[in-house]
């Protein structure tokens, strides 16, 4: 587990490291005062596979369809992180102390014009292709170790800039 060690329930989620020419897709959260950036991620629904959840979340958050990505790698195990204690009661009805995530690495096959963050329920206000280090600097602190672990796990499959 990454972060603090606490007993409790972790929300099952997926994350997607979307790559284009060695750069990683990141988007700025619409709801964080800190102007945090992140890669697409979200919850796994009941009886949904992690891969299906990844395709769904990517479509819901960025408008990117399954036909425009090629999955090239996946984390072997769940990666867990704890939320800061002040956020626990504010998110997901206070039912989870953090998230456990399966991450997918994927090549982006589409065009930038195919990306649309102005979705039905927008989560982002801006997006960019970034170098790995830039994302690590712009992520909320409690997710930083997760991102570093994912980038390290995928370093044999993805040539990050």
XYZ file of C-alpha atoms in Angstrom:
161
model
C 0.000 0.000 0.000
C 1.124 3.516 -0.715
C 0.636 6.232 1.872
C -0.577 5.805 5.419
C -1.452 2.352 6.762
C -5.081 2.309 7.886
C -7.735 -0.349 8.258
C -10.821 0.133 6.102
C -12.364 -0.247 2.718
C -10.793 0.828 -0.553
C -12.871 1.832 -3.574
C -12.006 -0.370 -6.581
C -10.887 1.799 -9.507
C -8.971 1.878 -12.759
C -6.531 4.388 -14.170
C -5.253 4.909 -17.715
C -1.783 6.079 -18.717
C -2.536 7.303 -22.238
C 0.571 7.826 -24.380
C 1.180 9.780 -27.574
C 4.762 10.192 -28.826
C 6.153 9.482 -25.354
C 3.959 12.116 -23.703
C 1.193 11.322 -21.232
C -2.371 12.630 -21.329
C -3.308 14.613 -18.227
C -6.274 16.791 -17.399
C -6.930 19.476 -14.819
C -9.654 18.671 -12.279
C -12.633 20.997 -12.464
C -13.517 20.524 -8.782
C -10.200 20.991 -6.965
C -9.191 24.403 -5.674
C -5.555 23.320 -5.959
C -5.796 23.117 -9.762
C -4.635 19.495 -9.615
C -3.986 17.517 -12.761
C -4.414 13.782 -13.164
C -4.628 10.954 -15.643
C -8.074 9.514 -16.406
C -9.348 7.220 -13.679
C -12.567 6.116 -12.051
C -14.550 3.494 -10.217
C -15.236 -0.050 -11.319
C -18.973 -0.752 -11.351
C -20.549 -3.913 -9.916
C -19.699 -6.984 -12.071
C -17.648 -4.828 -14.480
C -14.161 -5.944 -15.515
C -11.263 -3.581 -14.935
C -10.607 -3.340 -18.681
C -14.241 -2.534 -19.463
C -14.222 0.097 -16.688
C -11.074 1.652 -18.194
C -12.734 1.986 -21.613
C -15.912 3.401 -20.033
C -14.088 5.905 -17.813
C -11.930 7.118 -20.691
C -15.036 7.693 -22.825
C -16.957 9.389 -19.993
C -14.117 11.709 -18.994
C -12.425 12.508 -22.325
C -14.758 11.425 -25.112
C -12.027 9.033 -26.325
C -13.521 5.861 -27.757
C -12.174 2.332 -27.470
C -11.241 2.319 -31.191
C -8.742 5.138 -30.568
C -6.607 3.317 -28.010
C -4.463 0.208 -27.874
C -3.864 -1.294 -24.427
C -0.197 -2.293 -24.140
C 0.278 -3.069 -20.443
C -1.467 -3.447 -17.110
C -0.393 -3.436 -13.464
C -0.206 -6.933 -11.998
C -1.641 -6.006 -8.622
C -3.897 -3.418 -7.040
C -2.145 -0.195 -6.056
C -3.751 1.320 -2.948
C -3.615 4.790 -1.494
C -5.247 6.440 1.506
C -7.101 9.712 1.231
C -6.161 12.514 3.595
C -8.401 12.055 6.659
C -10.277 15.323 6.046
C -11.440 14.052 2.622
C -12.768 10.660 3.756
C -16.181 11.945 4.958
C -16.562 14.160 1.857
C -16.072 11.511 -0.856
C -18.140 8.465 -1.782
C -20.456 8.902 1.184
C -17.575 8.370 3.599
C -17.615 4.642 2.731
C -13.968 4.386 1.678
C -10.654 5.466 3.173
C -8.945 5.426 -0.217
C -8.769 3.679 -3.542
C -7.277 0.481 -4.879
C -6.486 0.786 -8.561
C -5.595 -1.335 -11.554
C -3.750 0.753 -14.147
C -3.579 0.299 -17.907
C -0.965 1.712 -20.262
C -2.374 2.553 -23.687
C -1.251 4.136 -26.949
C -3.472 6.897 -28.280
C -4.323 6.219 -31.919
C -6.688 9.122 -32.544
C -6.318 12.804 -33.251
C -6.303 15.577 -30.668
C -9.605 16.809 -32.122
C -11.169 13.505 -30.992
C -10.575 14.465 -27.339
C -13.542 16.187 -25.703
C -13.490 16.978 -21.984
C -16.782 18.898 -22.280
C -18.731 15.735 -21.583
C -22.220 15.262 -20.087
C -20.740 15.389 -16.567
C -17.400 17.209 -17.009
C -14.605 16.399 -14.563
C -11.872 18.437 -16.264
C -11.436 22.039 -17.392
C -8.191 21.634 -19.402
C -6.009 18.889 -20.844
C -2.498 18.487 -22.213
C 0.135 15.976 -23.348
C 2.848 16.138 -20.679
C 6.202 14.698 -19.798
C 6.115 12.187 -16.963
C 7.905 14.535 -14.549
C 5.466 17.363 -15.223
C 2.501 15.194 -14.228
C 4.294 14.088 -11.070
C 4.710 17.762 -10.118
C 1.053 18.641 -10.809
C -0.719 15.705 -9.135
C -2.241 16.079 -5.674
C 0.387 15.017 -3.115
C -1.523 11.968 -1.840
C -1.475 10.389 -5.335
C 2.161 11.167 -6.171
C 3.575 7.821 -4.978
C 0.896 5.957 -6.961
C 1.900 7.767 -10.143
C 5.585 7.087 -9.536
C 4.832 3.375 -8.974
C 2.718 3.136 -12.136
C 5.351 4.906 -14.252
C 8.029 2.591 -12.861
C 5.897 -0.523 -13.478
C 5.290 0.556 -17.081
C 8.850 1.715 -17.852
C 9.681 -1.506 -19.741
C 6.609 -1.149 -21.977
C 6.406 2.620 -22.456
C 9.163 5.004 -23.536
C 8.256 8.062 -21.443
C 9.657 11.496 -22.258
